[in-house]
Amino acid sequence: MKSALVMNEFSLIDVFFKTPALQRDDVIYGIGDDAACLQVPPGKQLFVSTDTLVADVHFLSSWDPFDIAFRAVMVNVSDIAAMAAIPCWVSLALTIPDADFTWLTRFSEGLHAALSPFGISLIGGDTTRGPLSITLTIHGMAPHGKGVRRKGAMPGDIIWVSGELGAAALAVSFLERPDMAETDRLVLMKKLLHPQARIDLAVMLQRFATAAIDISDGLAADLNHICEASGVGACLSLAAIPVHPLVIKYLGDNATDFSIGGGDDYELCFTTPASLYNDVVETLNEDGLFCYSVGVIEEVPGLRGADSRGDVIVLAPRGFSHF
Ligand code: ADP
Ligand code: MG
């Protein structure tokens, strides 16, 4: 569809999207035709996911466009990571109020800076005028049958979390807090703006995981998705939850609670059979990685938390919900 942008749409696409796009041999043709043509190798399956980020809902229009684009990519790559697939292609549906050269330059820099370390190629999209919104559709691949779903967790499985939680949610709640140390604010904002999607766990997940999800809405909410899809329940060891040190510094006794409820970290939560615990730890070690075992899957539905004395409390599957 012809868009109504002031800057010539084709030169805009060439300058900001086509020219800087990473090239891949499996992109037979990408930006420039009416559709991209992509080659899926034999033995691989394709994973597709779409996420929309709307201005002043998912990000602030006042943010550096570099960060807006970077975060949009990571949010999408994280969905592919949660399936234990490797990302390869992305298309971008961009709606912008006007063709602001400076804004597009920063946006394009952030976009390509986030895509290139993963070797992801931008293969097409759409550019329209309207209120700022970014929709990315990402494609990933995994060997046949090796993808990991939310469904599949079994009673007795160990629950893992791939990194520290709570920092991004704390950054959101402290966006306007002037009394915070500048060094702390920078650390927290980096966690919010530049999350690192956990593609590095893909092969381990393909080998061992029974279920996985990325933590976008908070551990409680997202683990609850695994439980509902798998028809099981979960008990978290509250003392084992990896809470980001700055969350402890600023929230003290409420830190664990806050970190279970807060989203936006884009770490992974996954489950593995208890019998494979040592294999998981060894494989992670070999790859220079570490994950935290935080609880166990149980037959009884619902989410529970055990404190250090062993007392069990019921956890609400809180988290961010748009509706
Ligand atoms: P059409 O009118 O056939 O939909 P467009 O003018 O929208 O074609 O797009 C021309 C080419 O540029 C297409 O290959 C499309 O995939 C690509 N494209 C458009 N916008 C973007 C964008 N924001 N990022 C990447 N590719 C884009
Ligand atoms: Mg179009």
PDB file of C-alpha atoms in Angstrom, residues 52-229:
ATOM      1  CA  THR A  52       3.588  -4.827  18.762  1.00  0.00           C
ATOM      2  CA  LEU A  53       5.018  -2.017  20.858  1.00  0.00           C
ATOM      3  CA  VAL A  54       2.783   1.037  21.134  1.00  0.00           C
ATOM      4  CA  ALA A  55       4.127   4.465  22.113  1.00  0.00           C
ATOM      5  CA  ASP A  56       3.361   5.442  25.712  1.00  0.00           C
ATOM      6  CA  VAL A  57       2.045   1.951  26.459  1.00  0.00           C
ATOM      7  CA  HIS A  58       5.161  -0.183  25.955  1.00  0.00           C
ATOM      8  CA  PHE A  59       7.733   2.600  25.763  1.00  0.00           C
ATOM      9  CA  LEU A  60       7.869   6.379  26.123  1.00  0.00           C
ATOM     10  CA  SER A  61       7.970   8.473  22.929  1.00  0.00           C
ATOM     11  CA  SER A  62      10.606  10.583  24.688  1.00  0.00           C
ATOM     12  CA  TRP A  63      13.110   7.684  24.766  1.00  0.00           C
ATOM     13  CA  ASP A  64      16.082   7.665  22.438  1.00  0.00           C
ATOM     14  CA  PRO A  65      14.774   5.966  19.253  1.00  0.00           C
ATOM     15  CA  PHE A  66      17.901   3.762  19.388  1.00  0.00           C
ATOM     16  CA  ASP A  67      16.601   2.272  22.650  1.00  0.00           C
ATOM     17  CA  ILE A  68      13.029   1.965  21.365  1.00  0.00           C
ATOM     18  CA  ALA A  69      14.208  -0.096  18.386  1.00  0.00           C
ATOM     19  CA  PHE A  70      16.700  -2.116  20.427  1.00  0.00           C
ATOM     20  CA  ARG A  71      14.093  -3.086  22.989  1.00  0.00           C
ATOM     21  CA  ALA A  72      11.521  -3.894  20.298  1.00  0.00           C
ATOM     22  CA  VAL A  73      13.981  -6.351  18.736  1.00  0.00           C
ATOM     23  CA  MET A  74      14.888  -7.982  22.071  1.00  0.00           C
ATOM     24  CA  VAL A  75      11.245  -8.440  23.062  1.00  0.00           C
ATOM     25  CA  ASN A  76      10.708 -10.321  19.812  1.00  0.00           C
ATOM     26  CA  VAL A  77      13.959 -12.295  19.878  1.00  0.00           C
ATOM     27  CA  SER A  78      13.074 -13.346  23.418  1.00  0.00           C
ATOM     28  CA  ASP A  79       9.938 -15.107  22.172  1.00  0.00           C
ATOM     29  CA  ILE A  80      12.069 -17.157  19.799  1.00  0.00           C
ATOM     30  CA  ALA A  81      14.545 -17.852  22.629  1.00  0.00           C
ATOM     31  CA  ALA A  82      11.677 -19.145  24.775  1.00  0.00           C
ATOM     32  CA  MET A  83      10.887 -21.727  22.075  1.00  0.00           C
ATOM     33  CA  ALA A  84      14.550 -22.862  22.054  1.00  0.00           C
ATOM     34  CA  ALA A  85      14.844 -21.763  18.425  1.00  0.00           C
ATOM     35  CA  ILE A  86      17.512 -19.639  16.730  1.00  0.00           C
ATOM     36  CA  PRO A  87      16.273 -16.333  15.238  1.00  0.00           C
ATOM     37  CA  CYS A  88      17.036 -15.708  11.575  1.00  0.00           C
ATOM     38  CA  TRP A  89      14.676 -13.218   9.887  1.00  0.00           C
ATOM     39  CA  VAL A  90      12.530 -10.305  10.943  1.00  0.00           C
ATOM     40  CA  SER A  91      10.030  -8.013   9.246  1.00  0.00           C
ATOM     41  CA  LEU A  92       9.113  -4.586  10.550  1.00  0.00           C
ATOM     42  CA  ALA A  93       5.762  -2.804  10.346  1.00  0.00           C
ATOM     43  CA  LEU A  94       6.555   0.731  11.392  1.00  0.00           C
ATOM     44  CA  THR A  95       3.978   3.473  11.944  1.00  0.00           C
ATOM     45  CA  ILE A  96       5.490   6.918  12.517  1.00  0.00           C
ATOM     46  CA  PRO A  97       3.857  10.354  12.846  1.00  0.00           C
ATOM     47  CA  ASP A  98       6.253  11.864  10.281  1.00  0.00           C
ATOM     48  CA  ALA A  99       9.447  11.003   8.443  1.00  0.00           C
ATOM     49  CA  ASP A 100      11.831  12.674  10.906  1.00  0.00           C
ATOM     50  CA  PHE A 101      15.342  12.045   9.557  1.00  0.00           C
ATOM     51  CA  THR A 102      17.065  12.333  12.950  1.00  0.00           C
ATOM     52  CA  TRP A 103      14.554  10.023  14.635  1.00  0.00           C
ATOM     53  CA  LEU A 104      14.784   7.444  11.842  1.00  0.00           C
ATOM     54  CA  THR A 105      18.579   7.546  11.917  1.00  0.00           C
ATOM     55  CA  ARG A 106      18.692   6.657  15.624  1.00  0.00           C
ATOM     56  CA  PHE A 107      15.878   4.127  15.266  1.00  0.00           C
ATOM     57  CA  SER A 108      17.644   2.414  12.386  1.00  0.00           C
ATOM     58  CA  GLU A 109      20.946   2.348  14.313  1.00  0.00           C
ATOM     59  CA  GLY A 110      19.267   0.703  17.309  1.00  0.00           C
ATOM     60  CA  LEU A 111      17.418  -1.747  15.093  1.00  0.00           C
ATOM     61  CA  HIS A 112      20.509  -2.977  13.273  1.00  0.00           C
ATOM     62  CA  ALA A 113      22.667  -2.907  16.436  1.00  0.00           C
ATOM     63  CA  ALA A 114      20.202  -5.280  18.097  1.00  0.00           C
ATOM     64  CA  LEU A 115      19.743  -7.556  15.070  1.00  0.00           C
ATOM     65  CA  SER A 116      23.309  -8.017  13.856  1.00  0.00           C
ATOM     66  CA  PRO A 117      24.883  -9.811  16.885  1.00  0.00           C
ATOM     67  CA  PHE A 118      22.229 -12.521  16.408  1.00  0.00           C
ATOM     68  CA  GLY A 119      22.822 -12.663  12.641  1.00  0.00           C
ATOM     69  CA  ILE A 120      19.183 -11.753  12.013  1.00  0.00           C
ATOM     70  CA  SER A 121      18.312 -10.334   8.599  1.00  0.00           C
ATOM     71  CA  LEU A 122      15.605  -7.665   8.120  1.00  0.00           C
ATOM     72  CA  ILE A 123      13.659  -9.102   5.200  1.00  0.00           C
ATOM     73  CA  GLY A 124      10.755  -6.690   4.696  1.00  0.00           C
ATOM     74  CA  GLY A 125       8.001  -4.734   6.300  1.00  0.00           C
ATOM     75  CA  ASP A 126       5.681  -1.824   5.880  1.00  0.00           C
ATOM     76  CA  THR A 127       6.017   1.878   6.631  1.00  0.00           C
ATOM     77  CA  THR A 128       2.971   4.013   7.338  1.00  0.00           C
ATOM     78  CA  ARG A 129       2.070   7.346   8.872  1.00  0.00           C
ATOM     79  CA  GLY A 130       0.158   7.442  12.159  1.00  0.00           C
ATOM     80  CA  PRO A 131       0.697   7.305  15.929  1.00  0.00           C
ATOM     81  CA  LEU A 132       4.084   5.738  16.703  1.00  0.00           C
ATOM     82  CA  SER A 133       3.885   1.966  16.835  1.00  0.00           C
ATOM     83  CA  ILE A 134       6.318  -0.835  16.017  1.00  0.00           C
ATOM     84  CA  THR A 135       5.334  -4.347  15.013  1.00  0.00           C
ATOM     85  CA  LEU A 136       8.027  -6.938  14.451  1.00  0.00           C
ATOM     86  CA  THR A 137       7.453 -10.403  13.093  1.00  0.00           C
ATOM     87  CA  ILE A 138      10.371 -12.657  13.832  1.00  0.00           C
ATOM     88  CA  HIS A 139      11.219 -16.031  12.356  1.00  0.00           C
ATOM     89  CA  GLY A 140      13.447 -18.616  13.972  1.00  0.00           C
ATOM     90  CA  MET A 141      14.478 -22.188  13.267  1.00  0.00           C
ATOM     91  CA  ALA A 142      15.164 -25.310  15.286  1.00  0.00           C
ATOM     92  CA  PRO A 143      15.876 -28.905  14.286  1.00  0.00           C
ATOM     93  CA  HIS A 144      12.718 -30.889  13.620  1.00  0.00           C
ATOM     94  CA  GLY A 145      10.802 -31.605  16.865  1.00  0.00           C
ATOM     95  CA  LYS A 146      13.308 -29.744  19.064  1.00  0.00           C
ATOM     96  CA  GLY A 147      11.221 -26.654  19.830  1.00  0.00           C
ATOM     97  CA  VAL A 148      10.151 -26.242  23.486  1.00  0.00           C
ATOM     98  CA  ARG A 149       6.621 -25.215  24.388  1.00  0.00           C
ATOM     99  CA  ARG A 150       4.806 -23.899  27.469  1.00  0.00           C
ATOM    100  CA  LYS A 151       3.117 -27.237  27.588  1.00  0.00           C
ATOM    101  CA  GLY A 152       5.211 -30.175  28.774  1.00  0.00           C
ATOM    102  CA  ALA A 153       6.171 -29.521  32.408  1.00  0.00           C
ATOM    103  CA  MET A 154       5.702 -32.642  34.548  1.00  0.00           C
ATOM    104  CA  PRO A 155       5.287 -33.065  38.334  1.00  0.00           C
ATOM    105  CA  GLY A 156       8.755 -33.410  39.851  1.00  0.00           C
ATOM    106  CA  ASP A 157      10.443 -31.240  37.190  1.00  0.00           C
ATOM    107  CA  ILE A 158      12.842 -28.567  38.386  1.00  0.00           C
ATOM    108  CA  ILE A 159      11.953 -24.939  37.656  1.00  0.00           C
ATOM    109  CA  TRP A 160      14.823 -22.727  36.486  1.00  0.00           C
ATOM    110  CA  VAL A 161      15.279 -19.006  35.939  1.00  0.00           C
ATOM    111  CA  SER A 162      18.066 -17.810  33.634  1.00  0.00           C
ATOM    112  CA  GLY A 163      19.068 -14.610  35.432  1.00  0.00           C
ATOM    113  CA  GLU A 164      18.378 -11.946  38.032  1.00  0.00           C
ATOM    114  CA  LEU A 165      14.860 -10.569  38.183  1.00  0.00           C
ATOM    115  CA  GLY A 166      13.236  -7.291  39.134  1.00  0.00           C
ATOM    116  CA  ALA A 167      15.623  -4.671  37.732  1.00  0.00           C
ATOM    117  CA  ALA A 168      13.558  -3.715  34.673  1.00  0.00           C
ATOM    118  CA  ALA A 169      10.341  -3.455  36.704  1.00  0.00           C
ATOM    119  CA  LEU A 170      12.172  -1.346  39.279  1.00  0.00           C
ATOM    120  CA  ALA A 171      13.379   0.928  36.462  1.00  0.00           C
ATOM    121  CA  VAL A 172       9.762   1.379  35.340  1.00  0.00           C
ATOM    122  CA  SER A 173       8.567   2.217  38.842  1.00  0.00           C
ATOM    123  CA  PHE A 174      11.520   4.595  39.413  1.00  0.00           C
ATOM    124  CA  LEU A 175      11.401   6.384  36.045  1.00  0.00           C
ATOM    125  CA  GLU A 176      10.605   9.664  37.783  1.00  0.00           C
ATOM    126  CA  ARG A 177      12.554   9.191  41.018  1.00  0.00           C
ATOM    127  CA  PRO A 178      15.100  12.014  41.362  1.00  0.00           C
ATOM    128  CA  ASP A 179      16.586  10.858  44.691  1.00  0.00           C
ATOM    129  CA  MET A 180      18.085   7.721  43.187  1.00  0.00           C
ATOM    130  CA  ALA A 181      21.864   7.487  42.757  1.00  0.00           C
ATOM    131  CA  GLU A 182      22.734   8.207  39.106  1.00  0.00           C
ATOM    132  CA  THR A 183      24.901   5.069  38.826  1.00  0.00           C
ATOM    133  CA  ASP A 184      21.980   2.922  40.017  1.00  0.00           C
ATOM    134  CA  ARG A 185      19.572   4.653  37.641  1.00  0.00           C
ATOM    135  CA  LEU A 186      21.879   3.915  34.699  1.00  0.00           C
ATOM    136  CA  VAL A 187      22.157   0.220  35.621  1.00  0.00           C
ATOM    137  CA  LEU A 188      18.377  -0.113  35.955  1.00  0.00           C
ATOM    138  CA  MET A 189      17.605   1.779  32.740  1.00  0.00           C
ATOM    139  CA  LYS A 190      20.079  -0.414  30.859  1.00  0.00           C
ATOM    140  CA  LYS A 191      18.190  -3.473  32.122  1.00  0.00           C
ATOM    141  CA  LEU A 192      14.920  -1.971  30.913  1.00  0.00           C
ATOM    142  CA  LEU A 193      16.110  -0.569  27.573  1.00  0.00           C
ATOM    143  CA  HIS A 194      18.676  -3.176  26.560  1.00  0.00           C
ATOM    144  CA  PRO A 195      17.467  -6.560  27.782  1.00  0.00           C
ATOM    145  CA  GLN A 196      19.498  -9.460  26.394  1.00  0.00           C
ATOM    146  CA  ALA A 197      17.346 -12.158  24.807  1.00  0.00           C
ATOM    147  CA  ARG A 198      18.616 -15.577  25.949  1.00  0.00           C
ATOM    148  CA  ILE A 199      19.378 -17.259  22.633  1.00  0.00           C
ATOM    149  CA  ASP A 200      22.545 -18.605  24.314  1.00  0.00           C
ATOM    150  CA  LEU A 201      20.353 -21.176  26.118  1.00  0.00           C
ATOM    151  CA  ALA A 202      18.726 -22.598  22.975  1.00  0.00           C
ATOM    152  CA  VAL A 203      20.776 -25.773  22.540  1.00  0.00           C
ATOM    153  CA  MET A 204      20.624 -26.654  26.248  1.00  0.00           C
ATOM    154  CA  LEU A 205      16.838 -26.133  26.184  1.00  0.00           C
ATOM    155  CA  GLN A 206      16.486 -28.280  23.068  1.00  0.00           C
ATOM    156  CA  ARG A 207      18.301 -31.084  24.907  1.00  0.00           C
ATOM    157  CA  PHE A 208      16.757 -30.921  28.360  1.00  0.00           C
ATOM    158  CA  ALA A 209      13.756 -28.606  28.748  1.00  0.00           C
ATOM    159  CA  THR A 210      10.213 -29.956  29.110  1.00  0.00           C
ATOM    160  CA  ALA A 211       8.674 -26.441  28.972  1.00  0.00           C
ATOM    161  CA  ALA A 212       9.879 -22.840  28.656  1.00  0.00           C
ATOM    162  CA  ILE A 213       8.627 -19.260  28.560  1.00  0.00           C
ATOM    163  CA  ASP A 214      10.238 -15.829  28.560  1.00  0.00           C
ATOM    164  CA  ILE A 215       9.584 -13.674  31.588  1.00  0.00           C
ATOM    165  CA  SER A 216       7.885 -10.637  30.092  1.00  0.00           C
ATOM    166  CA  ASP A 217       5.030 -10.196  32.568  1.00  0.00           C
ATOM    167  CA  GLY A 218       6.754 -11.423  35.743  1.00  0.00           C
ATOM    168  CA  LEU A 219       7.879 -14.838  37.004  1.00  0.00           C
ATOM    169  CA  ALA A 220       4.582 -15.575  38.759  1.00  0.00           C
ATOM    170  CA  ALA A 221       2.431 -14.712  35.737  1.00  0.00           C
ATOM    171  CA  ASP A 222       4.666 -16.475  33.234  1.00  0.00           C
ATOM    172  CA  LEU A 223       5.310 -19.590  35.311  1.00  0.00           C
ATOM    173  CA  ASN A 224       1.547 -19.718  35.750  1.00  0.00           C
ATOM    174  CA  HIS A 225       1.247 -19.871  31.926  1.00  0.00           C
ATOM    175  CA  ILE A 226       3.532 -22.927  31.928  1.00  0.00           C
ATOM    176  CA  CYS A 227       1.459 -24.506  34.705  1.00  0.00           C
ATOM    177  CA  GLU A 228      -1.868 -23.894  32.976  1.00  0.00           C
ATOM    178  CA  ALA A 229      -0.604 -25.125  29.601  1.00  0.00           C
TER     179      ALA A 229
END
